[in-house]
Coordinates of C-alpha atoms and ligand atoms in Angstrom, one line a residue:
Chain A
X1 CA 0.9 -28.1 -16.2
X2 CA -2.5 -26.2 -16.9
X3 CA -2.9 -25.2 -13.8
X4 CA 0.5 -23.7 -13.2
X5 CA -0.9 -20.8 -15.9
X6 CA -4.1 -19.9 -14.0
X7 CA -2.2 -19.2 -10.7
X8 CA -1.1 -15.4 -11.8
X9 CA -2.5 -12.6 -9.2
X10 CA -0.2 -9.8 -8.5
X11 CA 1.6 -8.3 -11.4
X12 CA 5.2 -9.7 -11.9
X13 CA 7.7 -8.2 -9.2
X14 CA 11.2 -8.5 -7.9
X15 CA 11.7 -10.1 -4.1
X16 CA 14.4 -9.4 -1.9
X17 CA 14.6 -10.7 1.7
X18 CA 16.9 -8.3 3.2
X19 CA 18.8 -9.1 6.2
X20 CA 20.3 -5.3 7.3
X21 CA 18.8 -1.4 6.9
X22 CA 22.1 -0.4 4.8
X23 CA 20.4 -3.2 2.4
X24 CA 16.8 -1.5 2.4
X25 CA 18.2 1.8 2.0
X26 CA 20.4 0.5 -1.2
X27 CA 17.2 -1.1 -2.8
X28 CA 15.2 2.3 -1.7
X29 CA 17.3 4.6 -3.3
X30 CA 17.8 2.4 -6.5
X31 CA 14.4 2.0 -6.9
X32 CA 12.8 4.6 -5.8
X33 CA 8.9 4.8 -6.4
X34 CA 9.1 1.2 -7.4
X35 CA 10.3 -0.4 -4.9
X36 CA 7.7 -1.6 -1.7
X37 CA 8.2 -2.1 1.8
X38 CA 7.2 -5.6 2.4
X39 CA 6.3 -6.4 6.6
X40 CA 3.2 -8.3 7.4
X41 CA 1.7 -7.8 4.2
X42 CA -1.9 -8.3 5.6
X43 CA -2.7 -4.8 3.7
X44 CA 0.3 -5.0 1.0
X45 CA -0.7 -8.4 -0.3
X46 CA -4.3 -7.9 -1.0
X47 CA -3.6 -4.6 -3.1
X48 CA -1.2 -6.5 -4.8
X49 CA -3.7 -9.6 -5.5
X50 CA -6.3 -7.0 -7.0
X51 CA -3.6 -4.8 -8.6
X52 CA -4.1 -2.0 -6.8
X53 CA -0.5 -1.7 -6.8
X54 CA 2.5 -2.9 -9.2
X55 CA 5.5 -2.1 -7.7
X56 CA 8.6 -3.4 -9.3
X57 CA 10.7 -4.6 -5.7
X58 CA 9.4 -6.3 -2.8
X59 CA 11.5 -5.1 -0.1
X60 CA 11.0 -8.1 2.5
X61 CA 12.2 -6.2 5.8
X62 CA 11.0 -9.3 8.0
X63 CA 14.4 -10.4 8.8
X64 CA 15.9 -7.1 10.2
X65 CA 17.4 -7.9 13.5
X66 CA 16.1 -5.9 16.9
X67 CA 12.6 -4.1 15.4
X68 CA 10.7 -6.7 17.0
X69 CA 11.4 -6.3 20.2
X70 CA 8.7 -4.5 22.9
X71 CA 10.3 -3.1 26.4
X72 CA 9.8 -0.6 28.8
X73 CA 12.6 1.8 31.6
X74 CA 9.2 3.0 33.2
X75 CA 8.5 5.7 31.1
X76 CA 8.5 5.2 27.4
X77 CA 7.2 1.6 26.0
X78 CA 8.6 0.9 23.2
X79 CA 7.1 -1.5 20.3
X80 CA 9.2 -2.2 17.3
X81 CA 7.8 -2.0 14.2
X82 CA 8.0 -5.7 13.6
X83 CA 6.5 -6.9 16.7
X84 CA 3.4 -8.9 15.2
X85 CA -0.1 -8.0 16.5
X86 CA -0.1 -11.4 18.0
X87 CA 2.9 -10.1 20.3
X88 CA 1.8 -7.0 21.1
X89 CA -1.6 -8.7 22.7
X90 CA 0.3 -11.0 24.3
X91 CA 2.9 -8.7 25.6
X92 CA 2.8 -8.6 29.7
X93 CA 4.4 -4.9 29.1
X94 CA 1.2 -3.5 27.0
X95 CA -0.9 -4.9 29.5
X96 CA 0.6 -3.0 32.5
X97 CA 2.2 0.1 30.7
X98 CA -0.4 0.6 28.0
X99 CA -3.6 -0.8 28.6
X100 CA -5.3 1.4 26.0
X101 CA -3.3 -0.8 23.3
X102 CA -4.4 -4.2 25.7
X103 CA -8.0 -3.2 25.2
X104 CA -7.8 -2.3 21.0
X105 CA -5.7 -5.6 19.8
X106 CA -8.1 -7.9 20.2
X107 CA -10.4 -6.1 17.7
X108 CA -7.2 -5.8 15.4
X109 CA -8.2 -8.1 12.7
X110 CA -8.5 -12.3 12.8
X111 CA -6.1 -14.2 14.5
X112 CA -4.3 -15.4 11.3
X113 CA -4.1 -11.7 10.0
X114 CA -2.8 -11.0 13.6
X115 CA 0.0 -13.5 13.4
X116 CA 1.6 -11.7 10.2
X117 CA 0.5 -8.2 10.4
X118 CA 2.8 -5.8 12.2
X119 CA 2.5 -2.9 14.6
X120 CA 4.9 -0.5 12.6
X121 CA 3.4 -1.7 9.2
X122 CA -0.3 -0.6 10.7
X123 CA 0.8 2.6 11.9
X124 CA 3.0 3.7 8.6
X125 CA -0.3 2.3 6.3
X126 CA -2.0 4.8 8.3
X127 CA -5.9 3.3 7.5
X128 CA -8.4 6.0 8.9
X129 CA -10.4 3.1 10.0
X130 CA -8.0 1.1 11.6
X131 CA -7.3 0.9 15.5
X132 CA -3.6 1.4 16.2
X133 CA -2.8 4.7 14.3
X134 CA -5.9 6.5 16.3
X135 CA -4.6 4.9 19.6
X136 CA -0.9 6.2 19.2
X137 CA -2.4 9.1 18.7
X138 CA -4.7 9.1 21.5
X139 CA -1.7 8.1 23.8
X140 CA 0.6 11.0 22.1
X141 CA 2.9 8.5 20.6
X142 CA 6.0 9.3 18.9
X143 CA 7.6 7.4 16.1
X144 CA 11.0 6.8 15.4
X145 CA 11.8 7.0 11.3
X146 CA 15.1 5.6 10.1
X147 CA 16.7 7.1 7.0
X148 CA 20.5 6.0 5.9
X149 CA 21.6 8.8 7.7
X150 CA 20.2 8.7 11.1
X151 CA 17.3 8.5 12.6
X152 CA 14.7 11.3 13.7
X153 CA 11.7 11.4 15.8
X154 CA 8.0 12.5 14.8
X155 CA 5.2 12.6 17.3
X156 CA 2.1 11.3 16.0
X157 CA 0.1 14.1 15.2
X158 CA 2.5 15.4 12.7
X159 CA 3.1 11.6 11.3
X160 CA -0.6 11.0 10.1
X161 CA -1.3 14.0 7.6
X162 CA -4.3 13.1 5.6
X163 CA -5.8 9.9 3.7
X164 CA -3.1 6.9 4.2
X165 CA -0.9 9.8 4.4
X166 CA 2.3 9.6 6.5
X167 CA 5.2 11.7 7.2
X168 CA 7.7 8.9 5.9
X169 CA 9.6 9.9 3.4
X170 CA 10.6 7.4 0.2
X171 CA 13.5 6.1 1.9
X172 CA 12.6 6.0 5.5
X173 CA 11.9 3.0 7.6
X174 CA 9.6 2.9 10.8
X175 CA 11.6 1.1 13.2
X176 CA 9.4 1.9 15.9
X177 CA 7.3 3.5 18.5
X178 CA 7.5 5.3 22.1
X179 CA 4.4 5.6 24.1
X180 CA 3.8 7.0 27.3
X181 CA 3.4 5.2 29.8
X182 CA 0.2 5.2 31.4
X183 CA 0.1 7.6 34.9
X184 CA -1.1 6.7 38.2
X185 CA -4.9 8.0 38.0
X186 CA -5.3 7.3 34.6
X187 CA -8.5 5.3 32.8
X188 CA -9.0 3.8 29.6
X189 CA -11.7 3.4 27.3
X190 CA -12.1 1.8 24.1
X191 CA -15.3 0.4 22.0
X192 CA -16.3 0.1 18.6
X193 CA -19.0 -0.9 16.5
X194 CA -17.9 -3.4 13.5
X195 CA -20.6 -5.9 11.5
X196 CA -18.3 -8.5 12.0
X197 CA -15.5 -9.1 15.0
X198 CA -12.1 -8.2 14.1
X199 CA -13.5 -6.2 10.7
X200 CA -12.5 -2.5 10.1
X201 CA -14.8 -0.9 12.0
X202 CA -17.7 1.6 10.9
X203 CA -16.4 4.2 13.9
X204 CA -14.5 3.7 16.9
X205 CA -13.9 5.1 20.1
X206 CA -10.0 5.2 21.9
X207 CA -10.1 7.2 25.6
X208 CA -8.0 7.8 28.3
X209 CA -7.9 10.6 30.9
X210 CA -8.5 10.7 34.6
X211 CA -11.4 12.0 36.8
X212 CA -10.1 14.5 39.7
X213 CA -13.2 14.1 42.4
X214 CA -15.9 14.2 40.0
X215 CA -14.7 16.2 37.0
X216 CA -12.5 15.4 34.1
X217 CA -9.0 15.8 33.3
X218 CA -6.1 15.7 31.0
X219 CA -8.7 13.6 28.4
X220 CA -7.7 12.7 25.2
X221 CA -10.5 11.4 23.0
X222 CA -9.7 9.6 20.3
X223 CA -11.4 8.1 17.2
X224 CA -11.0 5.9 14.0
X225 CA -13.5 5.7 10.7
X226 CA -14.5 9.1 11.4
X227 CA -12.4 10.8 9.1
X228 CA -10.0 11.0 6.8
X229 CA -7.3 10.1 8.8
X230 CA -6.8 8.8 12.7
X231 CA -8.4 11.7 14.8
X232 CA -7.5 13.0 18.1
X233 CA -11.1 15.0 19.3
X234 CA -9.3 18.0 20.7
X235 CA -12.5 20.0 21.1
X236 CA -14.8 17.3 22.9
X237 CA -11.4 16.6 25.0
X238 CA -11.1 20.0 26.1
X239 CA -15.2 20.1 26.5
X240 CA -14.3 17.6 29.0
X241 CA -11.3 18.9 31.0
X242 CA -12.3 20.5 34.0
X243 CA -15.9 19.7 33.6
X244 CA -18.1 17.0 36.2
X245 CA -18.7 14.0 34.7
X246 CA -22.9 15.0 34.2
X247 CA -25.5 14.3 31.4
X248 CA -24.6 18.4 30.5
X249 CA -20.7 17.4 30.0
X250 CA -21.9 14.7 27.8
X251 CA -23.9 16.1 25.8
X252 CA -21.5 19.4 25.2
X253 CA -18.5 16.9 24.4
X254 CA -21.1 15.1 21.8
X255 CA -21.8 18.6 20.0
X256 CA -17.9 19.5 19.6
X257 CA -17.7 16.6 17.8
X258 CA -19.4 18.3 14.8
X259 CA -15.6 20.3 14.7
X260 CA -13.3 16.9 15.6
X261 CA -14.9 14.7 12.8
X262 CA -15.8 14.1 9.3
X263 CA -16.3 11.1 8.6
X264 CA -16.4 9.8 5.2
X265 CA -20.0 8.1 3.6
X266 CA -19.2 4.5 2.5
X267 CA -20.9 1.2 2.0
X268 CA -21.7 1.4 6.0
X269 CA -24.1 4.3 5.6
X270 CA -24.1 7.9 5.3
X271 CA -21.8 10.5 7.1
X272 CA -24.6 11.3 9.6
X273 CA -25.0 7.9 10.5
X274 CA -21.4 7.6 11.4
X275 CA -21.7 11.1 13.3
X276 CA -24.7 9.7 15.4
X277 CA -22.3 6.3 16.2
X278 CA -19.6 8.4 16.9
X279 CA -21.7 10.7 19.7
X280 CA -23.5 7.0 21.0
X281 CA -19.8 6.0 21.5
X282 CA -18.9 8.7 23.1
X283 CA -21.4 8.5 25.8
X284 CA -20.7 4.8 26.3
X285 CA -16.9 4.8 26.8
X286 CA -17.0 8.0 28.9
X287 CA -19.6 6.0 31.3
X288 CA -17.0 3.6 31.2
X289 CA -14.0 4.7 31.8
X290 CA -15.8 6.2 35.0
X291 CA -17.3 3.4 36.4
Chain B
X1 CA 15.8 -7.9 -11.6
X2 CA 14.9 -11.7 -11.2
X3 CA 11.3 -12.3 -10.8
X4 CA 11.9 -15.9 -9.6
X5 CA 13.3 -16.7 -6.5
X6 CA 14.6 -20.7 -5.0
X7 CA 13.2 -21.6 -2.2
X8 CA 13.4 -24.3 0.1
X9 CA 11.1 -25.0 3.1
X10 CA 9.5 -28.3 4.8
X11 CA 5.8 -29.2 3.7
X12 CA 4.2 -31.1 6.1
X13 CA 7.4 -32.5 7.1
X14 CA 8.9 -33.1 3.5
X15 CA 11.6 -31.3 2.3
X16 CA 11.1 -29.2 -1.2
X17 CA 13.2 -26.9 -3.3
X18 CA 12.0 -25.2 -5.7
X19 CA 11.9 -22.4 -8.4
X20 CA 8.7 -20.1 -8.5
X21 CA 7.8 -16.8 -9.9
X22 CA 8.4 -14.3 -6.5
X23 CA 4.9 -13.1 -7.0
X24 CA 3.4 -16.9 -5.9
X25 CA 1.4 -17.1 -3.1
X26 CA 1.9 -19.9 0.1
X27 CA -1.6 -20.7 -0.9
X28 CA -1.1 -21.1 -4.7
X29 CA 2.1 -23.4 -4.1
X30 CA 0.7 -25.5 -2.1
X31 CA -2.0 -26.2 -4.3
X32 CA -0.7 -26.0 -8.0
X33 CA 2.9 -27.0 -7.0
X34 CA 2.9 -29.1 -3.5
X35 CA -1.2 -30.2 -6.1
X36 CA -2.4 -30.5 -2.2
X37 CA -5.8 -29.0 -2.9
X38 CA -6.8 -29.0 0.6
X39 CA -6.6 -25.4 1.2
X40 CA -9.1 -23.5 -0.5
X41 CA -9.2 -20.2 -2.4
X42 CA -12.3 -18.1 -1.7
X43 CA -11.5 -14.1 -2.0
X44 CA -7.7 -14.0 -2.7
X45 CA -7.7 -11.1 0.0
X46 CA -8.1 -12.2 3.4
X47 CA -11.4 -11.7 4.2
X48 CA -12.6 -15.6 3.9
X49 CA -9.6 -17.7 5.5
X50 CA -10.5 -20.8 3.3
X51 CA -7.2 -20.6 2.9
X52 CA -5.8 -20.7 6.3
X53 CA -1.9 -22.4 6.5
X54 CA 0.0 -23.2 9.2
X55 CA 3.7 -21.8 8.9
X56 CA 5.8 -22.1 12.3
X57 CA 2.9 -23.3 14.0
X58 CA 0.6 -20.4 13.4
X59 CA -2.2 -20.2 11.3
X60 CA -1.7 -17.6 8.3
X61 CA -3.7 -16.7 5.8
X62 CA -1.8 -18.3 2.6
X63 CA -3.5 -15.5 -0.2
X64 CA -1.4 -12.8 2.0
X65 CA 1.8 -14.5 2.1
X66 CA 4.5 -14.9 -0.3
X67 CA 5.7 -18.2 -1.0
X68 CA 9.1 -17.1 -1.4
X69 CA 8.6 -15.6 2.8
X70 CA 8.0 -19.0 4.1
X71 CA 11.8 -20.0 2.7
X72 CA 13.5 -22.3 5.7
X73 CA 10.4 -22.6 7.6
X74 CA 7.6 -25.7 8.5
X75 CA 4.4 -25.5 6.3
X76 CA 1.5 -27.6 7.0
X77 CA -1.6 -27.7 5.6
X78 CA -5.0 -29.3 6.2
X79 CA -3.3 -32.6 4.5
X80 CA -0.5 -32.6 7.0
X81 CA -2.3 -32.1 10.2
X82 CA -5.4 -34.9 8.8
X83 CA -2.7 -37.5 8.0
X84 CA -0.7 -37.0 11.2
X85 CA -4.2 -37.5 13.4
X86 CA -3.5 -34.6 15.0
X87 CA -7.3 -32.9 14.4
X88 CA -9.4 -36.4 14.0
X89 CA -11.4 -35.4 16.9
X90 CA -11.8 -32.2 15.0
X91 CA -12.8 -33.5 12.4
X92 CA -15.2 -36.3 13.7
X93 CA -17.2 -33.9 15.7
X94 CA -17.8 -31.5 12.9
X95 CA -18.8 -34.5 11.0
X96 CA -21.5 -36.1 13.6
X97 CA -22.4 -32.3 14.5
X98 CA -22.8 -31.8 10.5
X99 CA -20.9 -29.1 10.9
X100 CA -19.5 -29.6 7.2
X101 CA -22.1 -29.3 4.7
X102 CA -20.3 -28.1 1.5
X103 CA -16.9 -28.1 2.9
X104 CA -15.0 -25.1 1.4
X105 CA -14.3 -23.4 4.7
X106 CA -14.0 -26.5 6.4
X107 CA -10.0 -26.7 6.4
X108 CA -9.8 -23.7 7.4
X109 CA -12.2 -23.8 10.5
X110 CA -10.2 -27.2 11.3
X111 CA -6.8 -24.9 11.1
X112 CA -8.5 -22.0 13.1
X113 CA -10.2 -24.3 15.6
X114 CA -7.1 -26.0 16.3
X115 CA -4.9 -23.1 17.0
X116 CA -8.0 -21.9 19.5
X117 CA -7.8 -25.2 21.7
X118 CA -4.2 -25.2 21.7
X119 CA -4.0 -21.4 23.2
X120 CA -7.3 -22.3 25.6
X121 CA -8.5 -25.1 26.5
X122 CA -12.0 -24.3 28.1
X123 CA -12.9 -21.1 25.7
X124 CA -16.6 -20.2 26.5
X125 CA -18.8 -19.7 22.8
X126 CA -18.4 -16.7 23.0
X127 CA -14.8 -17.2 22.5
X128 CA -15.2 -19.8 20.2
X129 CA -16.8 -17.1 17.8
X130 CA -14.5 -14.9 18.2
X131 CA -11.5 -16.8 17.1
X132 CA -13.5 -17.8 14.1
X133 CA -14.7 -14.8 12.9
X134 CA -11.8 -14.7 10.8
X135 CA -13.3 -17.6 8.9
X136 CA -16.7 -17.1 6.7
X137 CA -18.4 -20.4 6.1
X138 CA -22.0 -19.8 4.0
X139 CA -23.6 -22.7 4.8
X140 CA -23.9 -23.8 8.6
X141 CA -25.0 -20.7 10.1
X142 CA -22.0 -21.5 12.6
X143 CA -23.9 -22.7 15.1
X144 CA -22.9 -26.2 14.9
X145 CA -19.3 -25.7 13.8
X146 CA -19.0 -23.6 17.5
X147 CA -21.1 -27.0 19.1
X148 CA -18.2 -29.0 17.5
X149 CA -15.4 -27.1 18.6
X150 CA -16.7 -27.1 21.9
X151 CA -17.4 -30.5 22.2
X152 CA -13.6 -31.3 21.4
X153 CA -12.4 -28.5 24.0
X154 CA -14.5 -30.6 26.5
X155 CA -13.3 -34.5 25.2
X156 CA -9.5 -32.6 25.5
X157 CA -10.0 -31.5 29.3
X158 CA -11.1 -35.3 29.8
Ligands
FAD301 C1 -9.4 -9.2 6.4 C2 -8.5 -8.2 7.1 C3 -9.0 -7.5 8.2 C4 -8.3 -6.5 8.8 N1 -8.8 -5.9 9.9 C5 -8.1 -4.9 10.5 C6 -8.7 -4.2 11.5 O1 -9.8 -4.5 12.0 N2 -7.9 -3.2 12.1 C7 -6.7 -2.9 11.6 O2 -6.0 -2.0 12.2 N3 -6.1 -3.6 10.6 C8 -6.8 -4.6 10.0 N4 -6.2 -5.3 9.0 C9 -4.9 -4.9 8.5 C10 -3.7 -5.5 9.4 O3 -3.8 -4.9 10.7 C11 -2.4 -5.1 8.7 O4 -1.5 -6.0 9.3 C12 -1.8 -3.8 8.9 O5 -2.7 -2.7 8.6 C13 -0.6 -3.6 8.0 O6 0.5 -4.1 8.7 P1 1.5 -5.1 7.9 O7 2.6 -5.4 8.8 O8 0.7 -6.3 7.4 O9 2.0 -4.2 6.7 P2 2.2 -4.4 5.1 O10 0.9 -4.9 4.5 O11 3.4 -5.2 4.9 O12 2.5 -2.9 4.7 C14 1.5 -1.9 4.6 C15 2.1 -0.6 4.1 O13 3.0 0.0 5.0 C16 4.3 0.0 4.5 N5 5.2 -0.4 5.6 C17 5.0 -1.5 6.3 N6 6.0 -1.5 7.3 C18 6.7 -0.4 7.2 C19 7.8 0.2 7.9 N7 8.3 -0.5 9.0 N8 8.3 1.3 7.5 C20 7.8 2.0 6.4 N9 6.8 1.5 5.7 C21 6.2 0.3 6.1 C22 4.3 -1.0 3.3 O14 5.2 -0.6 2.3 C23 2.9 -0.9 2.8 O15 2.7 0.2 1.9 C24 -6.9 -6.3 8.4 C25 -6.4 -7.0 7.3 C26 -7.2 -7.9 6.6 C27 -6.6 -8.7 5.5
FES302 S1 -8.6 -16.7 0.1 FE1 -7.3 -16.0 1.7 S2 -8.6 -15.2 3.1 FE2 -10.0 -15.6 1.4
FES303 S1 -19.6 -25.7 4.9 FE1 -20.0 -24.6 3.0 S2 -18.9 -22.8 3.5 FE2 -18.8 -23.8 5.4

């Protein structure tokens, strides 16, 4: 048939579904470079359709027993690394013990993107512009990387190093992630400013912190598509600690983010435009997470 | 290693086997093997969801999904759900609300608006937009395919 010939996207490549790690780690180290984790594939796929990528192995890890599974002892929530994005913004757990995470899944992507695509497989793609790995990062996450030997455990500021740059190593898996769970006192704030609903976003805002009386504490500020990489705003969080929740504040948070952020110019506009959204969003989410 | 895989899954209640190249998409399958042309193929990188699948009962986008991942599970496409009547009021109010002019997003708004109403059952417009926003369609400007869907939500509720 004709039409059989015409249906060629990606380049040819092995696929394996594997059904246990010691698998993975066997088709890992065989392979090597040319062998691909395959989760959701909402990212993996399309670089594949436009040949961004050729690896030689599809590594299908969608069948791995017990990395989908979200739960909480009352101070660590853990989400595995296959629990789809359509689980996670379901989950009950997330709602109560993370409501940061609540708040950012519904601008995760499209429904059908968020019935496929997977926490861990967000997080270990490690987009600057996409939601999760800024939130985990905002929440101090730590991430739990299995290897054929054992496992070890990376907190999220060392896991994201630079441009879809990640700690992983070759043949490492991310099974899954611990957050903190959220402390009495605490608020939340998250907003960001896409052309489109459920798009990557041009910049976005992740908060949480607490107001003691009238001022600020323990804030960590948060933001996505400002960078290089997901970006934890350590001096317009400490600009906030300790300070009353006034225009003044505000406005010396907004000015520290010229030493947080550097956002990259793309086909949203100029660097400066994305500095100016990023101070609008910063007044915004701080007026909400006080009111 | 073997670039072809065997799989076996149910389309639209039938049973198939078959041999494919691994790197075939759900969408491609359906179309150049299953020939049901129903499901579209806009950007091939799920941006568009003209071709929108349901695999399990969930809507997927069939460019970002291997064939070879839906072995052992329930496919159905636009042709499935159409035959079985399960989305003829769908599909009659886009039609009166001309809500289908050139019809190459339409399966896949039928697939979206289908999941929506089965999750909520009164979703304000608001909502409505949301859950489509997934799904470009060029020609109606939206507004009628969201008077549709909301007309159906309302018909539902009784
Ligand atoms: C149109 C569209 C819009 C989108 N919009 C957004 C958005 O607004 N915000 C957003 O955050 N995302 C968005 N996404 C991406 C989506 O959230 C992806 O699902 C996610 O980024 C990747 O997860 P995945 O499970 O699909 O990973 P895959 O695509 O399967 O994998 C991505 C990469 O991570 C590696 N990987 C995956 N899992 C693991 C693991 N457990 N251990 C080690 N390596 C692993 C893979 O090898 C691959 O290199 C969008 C996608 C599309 C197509
Ligand atoms: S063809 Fe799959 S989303 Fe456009
Ligand atoms: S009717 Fe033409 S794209 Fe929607």
């Amino acid at each position: 048939m004709v039409l059989r010939e015409i249906r060629v996207k990606p380049a040819p490549f092995a696929y394996v579904r594997t059904e246990t790690l010691d698998q993975v780690f066997d088709l890992l180290d065989e392979h090597g470079d040319d062998a691909r984790i395959l989760a959701g594939g909402q990212s993996l796929m399309a670089t594949l359709n436009m040949r961004l990528s050729a690896p030689e192995v599809l590594v299908d890890i969608n069948h791995l027993d017990g990395l989908s599974d979200i739960s909480c002892d009352g101070e660590t929530l853990k989400i595995g690394a296959l629990a789809r994005h359509s689980q996670v913004l379901e989950s009950a757990d997330v709602q109560t013990y993370a409501p940061l995470i609540a708040k950012t899944m519904p601008h995760v992507a499209h429904q059908a993107i968020r019935n496929r695509g997977t926490f861990g497989g967000s997080v270990a793609f490690a987009d600057p512009a996409a939601e999760l790995p800024a939130v985990t990062r905002t929440l101090g996450a730590r991430f739990v990387l299995q290897g054929r030997n054992g496992q070890r455990t990376v907190a999220a500021d060392d896991f994201f190093q630079g441009l879809f740059e990640t700690d992983l190593k070759e043949n490492e898996l991310l099974v899954g992630a611990e957050i903190p769970v959220i402390k009495d006192g605490e608020r939340t704030a998250f907003m960001e400013l896409a052309r489109r609903h459920g798009d990557y976003a041009m910049v976005g805002i992740a908060v949480q912190g607490r107001l003691e009386g009238d001022s600020f504490a323990d804030m960590r500020v948060g933001f996505f598509g400002a960078g290089d990489q997901p970006i934890l705003a350590k001096s317009a969080s400490a600009a906030l600690n300790g300070q009353p929740n006034n225009e003044d504040t505000i406005k010396k948070a907004q000015e520290s983010l010229n030493a947080d952020l550097d956002p990259m110019p793309d086909l949203n506009g100029p660097a400066e435009m994305k500095m100016h959204l990023a101070r609008v969003l910063t007044k915004r989410a701080l007026a909400e997470l006080a009111s | 290693m073997d670039q072809n895989v065997d799989i076996t899954m149910k389309v639209n209640g039938q049973q198939v086997s078959r041999r494919i190249p691994a790197r075939t998409n759900l969408v491609d399958f359906v179309r150049y093997d299953m020939e049901l042309t129903g499901s579209h193929v806009g950007c091939e990188h799920g941006v568009c969801g003209a071709c929108t699948i349901r695999v399990n009962g969930e809507i997927v986008r069939g460019c970002l999904m291997l064939a070879a991942q839906a072995e052992g599970s329930e496919v159905e496409t636009i042709e499935g759900l159409s035959d079985a009547g399960e989305i003829a009021d769908l599909q009659k109010a886009f039609h009166e609300r001309n809500a289908v002019q050139c019809g190459f997003c339409t399966p896949g708004m039928l697939l979206t608006a289908q999941e929506l109403l089965k999750k909520n059952d009164s979703p304000s417009r608001e909502e409505i937009r949301e859950f489509i926003s997934g799904n470009y369609c060029r020609c109606t400007g939206y507004q009628a395919i969201v008077d549709a869907i909301e007309r159906v939500a309302e018909e539902r509720r009784g």
